[in-house]
CSV table of C-alpha atoms in Angstrom, one decimal:
chain,number,residue,atom,x,y,z
A,65,MET,CA,26.1,33.0,3.7
A,66,ASN,CA,27.8,31.5,6.8
A,67,TRP,CA,25.8,32.9,9.6
A,68,LEU,CA,24.8,31.4,12.9
A,69,GLY,CA,25.1,27.6,13.4
A,70,LEU,CA,23.3,25.4,15.9
A,71,HIS,CA,26.0,25.8,18.5
A,72,HIS,CA,25.7,29.5,18.3
A,73,LEU,CA,21.9,29.3,18.8
A,74,ASP,CA,22.4,26.9,21.7
A,75,ILE,CA,24.7,29.3,23.6
A,76,VAL,CA,22.5,32.4,23.0
A,77,LEU,CA,19.4,30.6,24.2
A,78,ALA,CA,21.3,29.1,27.2
A,79,ILE,CA,22.6,32.5,28.3
A,80,ALA,CA,19.1,34.0,27.9
A,81,GLU,CA,17.7,31.3,30.1
A,82,GLN,CA,20.5,31.0,32.7
A,83,GLY,CA,21.4,34.7,32.9
A,84,THR,CA,25.2,34.2,32.9
A,85,VAL,CA,27.8,32.7,30.6
A,86,THR,CA,29.1,30.5,33.5
A,87,GLU,CA,25.6,29.0,34.1
A,88,ALA,CA,25.0,28.6,30.4
A,89,ALA,CA,28.3,26.7,30.1
A,90,ARG,CA,27.3,24.4,32.9
A,91,ALA,CA,23.9,23.8,31.3
A,92,LEU,CA,25.5,22.9,28.0
A,93,PHE,CA,28.3,20.8,29.6
A,94,ILE,CA,31.1,22.9,28.1
A,95,SER,CA,33.8,25.1,29.7
A,96,GLN,CA,33.2,28.7,30.5
A,97,PRO,CA,36.0,29.9,28.0
A,98,ALA,CA,34.3,27.8,25.3
A,99,ALA,CA,31.0,29.4,26.0
A,100,SER,CA,32.4,32.9,25.9
A,101,ALA,CA,34.2,32.2,22.6
A,102,ARG,CA,30.9,30.9,21.1
A,103,LEU,CA,29.0,34.0,22.2
A,104,LYS,CA,31.7,36.3,20.9
A,105,GLU,CA,31.7,34.5,17.5
A,106,ALA,CA,27.9,34.6,17.4
A,107,GLU,CA,27.9,38.4,17.9
A,108,VAL,CA,30.6,38.9,15.3
A,109,ARG,CA,28.5,36.8,12.8
A,110,ALA,CA,25.3,38.6,13.8
A,111,GLY,CA,27.0,42.0,13.4
A,112,THR,CA,25.6,43.3,16.6
A,113,ALA,CA,25.5,42.8,20.3
A,114,LEU,CA,23.1,40.0,21.4
A,115,PHE,CA,23.2,40.8,25.2
A,116,ARG,CA,23.5,43.7,27.5
A,117,ARG,CA,24.4,43.7,31.2
A,118,ALA,CA,21.9,44.3,33.9
A,119,GLY,CA,23.9,44.0,37.1
A,120,ARG,CA,25.5,40.6,37.1
A,121,THR,CA,22.9,39.2,34.6
A,122,LEU,CA,23.1,39.2,30.8
A,123,VAL,CA,19.8,40.3,29.2
A,124,PRO,CA,19.1,39.8,25.5
A,125,THR,CA,19.1,42.8,23.3
A,126,PRO,CA,16.3,43.1,20.7
A,127,ALA,CA,18.6,41.3,18.3
A,128,GLY,CA,19.3,38.7,20.9
A,129,GLU,CA,15.5,38.2,21.5
A,130,ARG,CA,15.0,37.6,17.9
A,131,VAL,CA,17.8,35.0,17.8
A,132,CYS,CA,16.3,33.3,20.9
A,133,ARG,CA,13.0,33.0,19.1
A,134,ALA,CA,14.7,31.4,16.1
A,135,ALA,CA,16.7,29.1,18.4
A,136,ARG,CA,13.5,27.9,20.2
A,137,SER,CA,11.8,27.3,16.9
A,138,VAL,CA,14.8,25.3,15.6
A,139,GLN,CA,15.0,23.3,18.8
A,140,ASP,CA,11.3,22.4,18.6
A,141,GLU,CA,11.5,21.4,15.0
A,142,LEU,CA,14.6,19.2,15.7
A,143,ALA,CA,12.8,17.6,18.6
A,144,ARG,CA,9.8,16.8,16.3
A,145,ALA,CA,12.1,15.5,13.6
A,146,ARG,CA,13.9,13.3,16.1
A,147,ARG,CA,10.7,11.8,17.3
A,148,ALA,CA,9.5,11.2,13.7
A,149,VAL,CA,12.7,9.6,12.6
A,150,GLU,CA,12.8,7.4,15.7
A,151,ALA,CA,9.2,6.3,15.0
A,152,LEU,CA,10.1,5.6,11.3
A,153,ALA,CA,13.1,3.6,12.4
A,154,ALA,CA,10.9,1.6,14.8
A,155,GLY,CA,8.3,1.0,12.2
A,156,ARG,CA,5.6,3.0,14.0
A,157,VAL,CA,4.7,5.4,11.2
A,158,GLY,CA,4.8,5.3,7.5
A,159,THR,CA,2.7,4.2,4.5
A,160,VAL,CA,1.7,0.8,3.1
A,161,ARG,CA,1.0,0.9,-0.6
A,162,VAL,CA,-1.4,-1.8,-1.7
A,163,ALA,CA,-2.5,-3.0,-5.2
A,164,ALA,CA,-4.6,-5.9,-6.4
A,165,GLU,CA,-4.6,-8.1,-9.5
A,166,CYS,CA,-8.4,-7.8,-9.7
A,167,TYR,CA,-10.3,-4.5,-9.6
A,168,SER,CA,-13.2,-6.0,-7.7
A,169,CYS,CA,-10.7,-7.1,-5.0
A,170,TYR,CA,-10.7,-3.6,-3.6
A,171,HIS,CA,-14.0,-4.1,-1.7
A,172,TRP,CA,-12.2,-6.6,0.5
A,173,LEU,CA,-9.8,-4.0,1.8
A,174,PRO,CA,-11.8,-1.9,4.3
A,175,GLY,CA,-12.0,-4.7,6.8
A,176,ALA,CA,-8.3,-5.6,6.5
A,177,VAL,CA,-7.4,-1.9,6.8
A,178,ALA,CA,-9.6,-1.5,9.9
A,179,ARG,CA,-7.9,-4.5,11.6
A,180,PHE,CA,-4.5,-3.1,10.8
A,181,SER,CA,-5.3,0.5,11.8
A,182,ALA,CA,-6.4,-0.7,15.3
A,183,THR,CA,-2.8,-1.4,16.1
A,184,HIS,CA,-1.0,0.9,13.6
A,185,SER,CA,-3.0,4.2,13.8
A,186,ASP,CA,0.0,6.2,12.5
A,187,VAL,CA,0.5,4.1,9.4
A,188,GLU,CA,-1.5,5.1,6.3
A,189,VAL,CA,-2.7,2.6,3.8
A,190,GLU,CA,-2.7,3.8,0.2
A,191,VAL,CA,-4.6,1.8,-2.4
A,192,GLU,CA,-3.2,1.9,-5.9
A,193,ALA,CA,-6.3,1.7,-8.1
A,194,ALA,CA,-4.5,1.9,-11.4
A,195,ASP,CA,-3.6,-1.2,-13.4
A,196,VAL,CA,-0.2,-2.5,-12.3
A,197,ARG,CA,1.2,-4.0,-15.5
A,198,GLU,CA,4.3,-5.6,-13.9
A,199,PRO,CA,3.4,-6.5,-10.3
A,200,THR,CA,6.6,-8.4,-9.6
A,201,GLU,CA,8.7,-5.5,-10.7
A,202,ALA,CA,6.6,-3.0,-8.8
A,203,VAL,CA,7.0,-4.9,-5.6
A,204,HIS,CA,10.7,-5.6,-6.2
A,205,ASP,CA,11.4,-1.9,-6.9
A,206,GLY,CA,9.4,-0.7,-3.9
A,207,HIS,CA,6.7,1.1,-5.9
A,208,ILE,CA,4.1,-1.3,-4.3
A,209,ASP,CA,4.5,-2.8,-0.8
A,210,VAL,CA,1.8,-5.5,-1.0
A,211,TYR,CA,0.2,-6.9,-4.1
A,212,LEU,CA,-2.8,-9.1,-3.8
A,213,VAL,CA,-2.6,-11.8,-6.4
A,214,ALA,CA,-3.9,-15.2,-7.4
A,215,THR,CA,-2.0,-18.4,-8.0
A,216,PHE,CA,-0.2,-17.7,-11.3
A,217,LEU,CA,2.4,-15.4,-9.8
A,218,GLN,CA,3.5,-17.8,-7.2
A,219,ASP,CA,6.1,-19.2,-9.5
A,220,HIS,CA,7.7,-15.7,-9.7
A,221,SER,CA,7.7,-15.0,-6.0
A,222,GLY,CA,11.0,-16.7,-5.2
A,223,ALA,CA,12.9,-14.3,-7.4
A,224,SER,CA,14.6,-11.2,-6.0
A,225,GLY,CA,13.5,-11.9,-2.4
A,226,LEU,CA,9.7,-11.8,-3.1
A,227,VAL,CA,7.4,-13.9,-1.0
A,228,PHE,CA,3.9,-15.2,-1.7
A,229,ASP,CA,1.9,-15.5,1.6
A,230,PRO,CA,-1.3,-17.5,1.1
A,231,LEU,CA,-4.5,-15.9,2.2
A,232,PHE,CA,-7.5,-17.8,0.9
A,233,GLU,CA,-8.9,-19.8,-2.0
A,234,ASP,CA,-11.8,-18.9,-4.3
A,235,GLU,CA,-13.5,-20.6,-7.3
A,236,MET,CA,-14.0,-19.3,-10.8
A,237,VAL,CA,-17.4,-20.0,-12.3
A,238,ALA,CA,-19.0,-19.5,-15.7
A,239,VAL,CA,-21.8,-16.9,-15.7
A,240,VAL,CA,-24.7,-17.1,-18.1
A,241,PRO,CA,-28.3,-15.9,-18.5
A,242,PRO,CA,-31.0,-18.3,-17.3
A,243,ASP,CA,-32.1,-19.3,-20.8
A,244,HIS,CA,-28.5,-20.3,-21.8
A,245,PRO,CA,-27.9,-24.0,-22.7
A,246,TRP,CA,-25.4,-24.1,-19.8
A,247,ALA,CA,-27.9,-22.8,-17.2
A,248,ASP,CA,-29.0,-26.2,-15.9
A,249,ARG,CA,-25.7,-28.0,-16.3
A,250,SER,CA,-23.6,-29.0,-13.3
A,251,PHE,CA,-20.3,-28.0,-15.1
A,252,VAL,CA,-18.8,-27.0,-18.5
A,253,GLU,CA,-15.5,-27.9,-20.1
A,254,ALA,CA,-13.1,-26.4,-22.6
A,255,ASP,CA,-15.0,-27.6,-25.7
A,256,ASP,CA,-18.2,-25.9,-24.5
A,257,PHE,CA,-16.5,-22.5,-25.1
A,258,ARG,CA,-15.8,-23.0,-28.8
A,259,ASP,CA,-19.0,-21.3,-30.0
A,260,GLU,CA,-19.2,-18.7,-27.3
A,261,HIS,CA,-18.4,-15.0,-27.1
A,262,LEU,CA,-16.3,-15.0,-23.9
A,263,ILE,CA,-15.6,-11.9,-21.8
A,264,VAL,CA,-12.4,-12.0,-19.7
A,265,HIS,CA,-11.3,-9.4,-17.1
A,266,THR,CA,-7.6,-9.2,-17.9
A,267,ARG,CA,-5.8,-6.8,-20.3
A,268,HIS,CA,-4.7,-9.8,-22.4
A,269,ALA,CA,-7.0,-12.8,-22.8
A,270,ALA,CA,-4.1,-15.2,-22.6
A,271,ASP,CA,-3.4,-14.0,-19.0
A,272,SER,CA,-6.9,-15.0,-17.7
A,273,ASP,CA,-7.4,-18.1,-15.6
A,274,ILE,CA,-9.9,-19.6,-18.0
A,275,TYR,CA,-7.4,-19.3,-20.9
A,276,ARG,CA,-4.2,-20.3,-19.0
A,277,ARG,CA,-5.7,-23.3,-17.2
A,278,VAL,CA,-8.6,-24.6,-19.3
A,279,LEU,CA,-8.7,-23.3,-22.9
A,280,THR,CA,-5.1,-23.1,-23.9
A,281,PRO,CA,-4.1,-26.5,-22.6
A,282,SER,CA,-7.0,-28.0,-24.5
A,283,GLY,CA,-6.2,-26.1,-27.7
A,284,VAL,CA,-9.7,-24.4,-27.6
A,285,ARG,CA,-10.4,-20.8,-28.8
A,286,PRO,CA,-13.9,-19.3,-28.3
A,287,ARG,CA,-15.7,-17.9,-31.3
A,288,ARG,CA,-14.9,-14.4,-29.9
A,289,THR,CA,-13.1,-13.0,-26.9
A,290,THR,CA,-13.5,-9.6,-25.4
A,291,ALA,CA,-11.1,-8.2,-22.8
A,292,PHE,CA,-12.8,-5.9,-20.2
A,293,PRO,CA,-10.2,-5.3,-17.5
A,294,SER,CA,-11.8,-3.6,-14.4
A,295,GLN,CA,-15.3,-3.7,-16.0
A,296,THR,CA,-17.1,-6.3,-14.0
A,297,GLN,CA,-20.6,-4.7,-14.2
A,298,THR,CA,-20.3,-4.0,-17.9
A,299,SER,CA,-19.5,-7.7,-18.6
A,300,LEU,CA,-22.4,-8.8,-16.4
A,301,GLU,CA,-24.8,-6.6,-18.2
A,302,MET,CA,-23.7,-8.1,-21.5
A,303,VAL,CA,-24.2,-11.6,-20.0
A,304,ARG,CA,-27.7,-10.6,-18.8
A,305,SER,CA,-28.5,-9.5,-22.3
A,306,GLY,CA,-27.4,-12.8,-23.8
A,307,LEU,CA,-24.5,-11.3,-25.7
A,308,ALA,CA,-21.7,-13.2,-24.1
A,309,VAL,CA,-20.6,-15.5,-21.2
A,310,THR,CA,-18.0,-14.8,-18.7
A,311,VAL,CA,-15.9,-16.5,-16.1
A,312,MET,CA,-15.2,-14.9,-12.7
A,313,ALA,CA,-15.0,-15.5,-9.0
A,314,GLU,CA,-18.3,-16.6,-7.5
A,315,TRP,CA,-17.9,-14.1,-4.6
A,316,ALA,CA,-17.5,-11.2,-7.1
A,317,ILE,CA,-20.9,-11.9,-8.6
A,318,GLY,CA,-22.6,-12.3,-5.3
A,319,PRO,CA,-24.1,-8.8,-5.1
A,320,SER,CA,-25.4,-9.1,-8.7
A,321,LEU,CA,-26.4,-12.7,-8.6
A,322,ASP,CA,-30.1,-13.2,-9.3
A,323,GLY,CA,-31.5,-16.6,-10.3
A,324,ARG,CA,-33.9,-14.9,-12.7
A,325,ALA,CA,-31.2,-12.9,-14.5
A,326,LEU,CA,-27.9,-14.8,-14.0
A,327,LYS,CA,-26.8,-18.4,-13.5
A,328,THR,CA,-23.4,-19.8,-12.4
A,329,VAL,CA,-22.0,-23.0,-13.7
A,330,ARG,CA,-18.9,-24.8,-12.4
A,331,VAL,CA,-15.9,-24.9,-14.8
A,332,THR,CA,-14.6,-28.5,-15.2
A,333,PRO,CA,-15.9,-31.3,-12.9
A,334,ALA,CA,-13.2,-30.4,-10.3
A,335,GLY,CA,-13.9,-26.7,-10.4
A,336,LEU,CA,-11.5,-23.9,-11.3
A,337,SER,CA,-10.1,-22.8,-7.9
A,338,ARG,CA,-7.4,-20.2,-7.2
A,339,GLN,CA,-5.1,-19.6,-4.3
A,340,TRP,CA,-4.9,-15.9,-3.4
A,341,GLY,CA,-2.0,-14.4,-1.5
A,342,ALA,CA,0.0,-11.3,-0.6
A,343,LEU,CA,3.1,-10.8,-2.8
A,344,TRP,CA,5.7,-8.7,-0.9
A,345,LYS,CA,9.4,-8.3,-0.2
A,346,PRO,CA,10.2,-9.0,3.5
A,347,ASN,CA,13.9,-8.3,3.4
A,348,THR,CA,13.5,-4.6,2.6
A,349,ALA,CA,10.0,-4.0,4.0
A,350,GLN,CA,9.3,-1.8,7.0
A,351,PRO,CA,8.0,-3.7,10.1
A,352,TYR,CA,4.5,-2.3,9.6
A,353,VAL,CA,4.3,-3.9,6.1
A,354,ALA,CA,4.8,-7.3,7.7
A,355,ALA,CA,2.1,-6.3,10.2
A,356,PHE,CA,-0.3,-5.5,7.4
A,357,VAL,CA,0.3,-8.9,5.7
A,358,GLU,CA,-0.4,-10.5,9.1
A,359,ALA,CA,-3.6,-8.5,9.4
A,360,LEU,CA,-4.6,-9.8,5.9
A,361,ALA,CA,-3.8,-13.4,6.9
A,362,ARG,CA,-5.8,-13.2,10.2
A,363,GLY,CA,-9.1,-12.4,8.6
A,364,PHE,CA,-8.9,-11.6,4.9
A,365,VAL,CA,-12.1,-13.4,3.6
A,366,ALA,CA,-13.9,-12.0,0.6
A,367,ASP,CA,-17.5,-11.4,1.9
A,368,GLY,CA,-17.3,-14.8,3.6
A,369,SER,CA,-17.4,-16.6,0.3
A,370,ALA,CA,-13.8,-17.5,-0.1
A,371,ARG,CA,-12.2,-20.4,1.7
A,372,GLN,CA,-9.5,-19.0,4.0
A,373,ALA,CA,-6.1,-20.6,3.6
């Protein structure tokens, strides 16, 4: 139904506030005949008179009062919408959607979010805790704004406008019980894994750092491999029980590391280090996404155990 438009609401409210059609026209920067025509059309569409005369002043009828209340509500909502849209366009409000390659990475985020929120209080940070199977696609398609990822995705970051901003380095170490043959060694190599039950923390063993960078290049396959994505504590309990060994970031074991229950051993003489970074898409990101990445780069250190880039 074609009823009252915004220009009708404007003239009705202006007349109610100014008292005359002439003053209402002046307030709206339109001519007096145009204002009179709008009022007449509004009353025709409303099907009733919206004003009555009281001397030289026009006073709203009950129907006019109701239209005025609606007009004020609409104007208030439009003003709020305008401020919100202006803030969105300026990058002052919105949402940053964050995900991470490693489940245990999420305990890093509170500090980074606090730094970011200090200057962007109107921007929410949503953490995607579910497994992101195709992170490059998720970032490219806009489902995730920032993906925290280690070295192996750097090679894909140049495609489709994605950028990998370095954050820090960490080192992967083998974790064994204290009575394991590796416990007193300074390092282990690929061949040492042949007779072991190895736990990895990726969905597919071949995607883990130990496979990609140590075992596969050496043609070594452990006696048994179990994939426990997002199950750090479960794997550590199995290691404590002597049922398996695992390889993970040293900082991730920190809270659980006890010399009487677990030992860590370097992988290869040079160590198995990784470069962590933020994978994102600058050419389509809102300004606040860039600010979030900057907040990560300023102080994103995993419990002080990672070496900042």
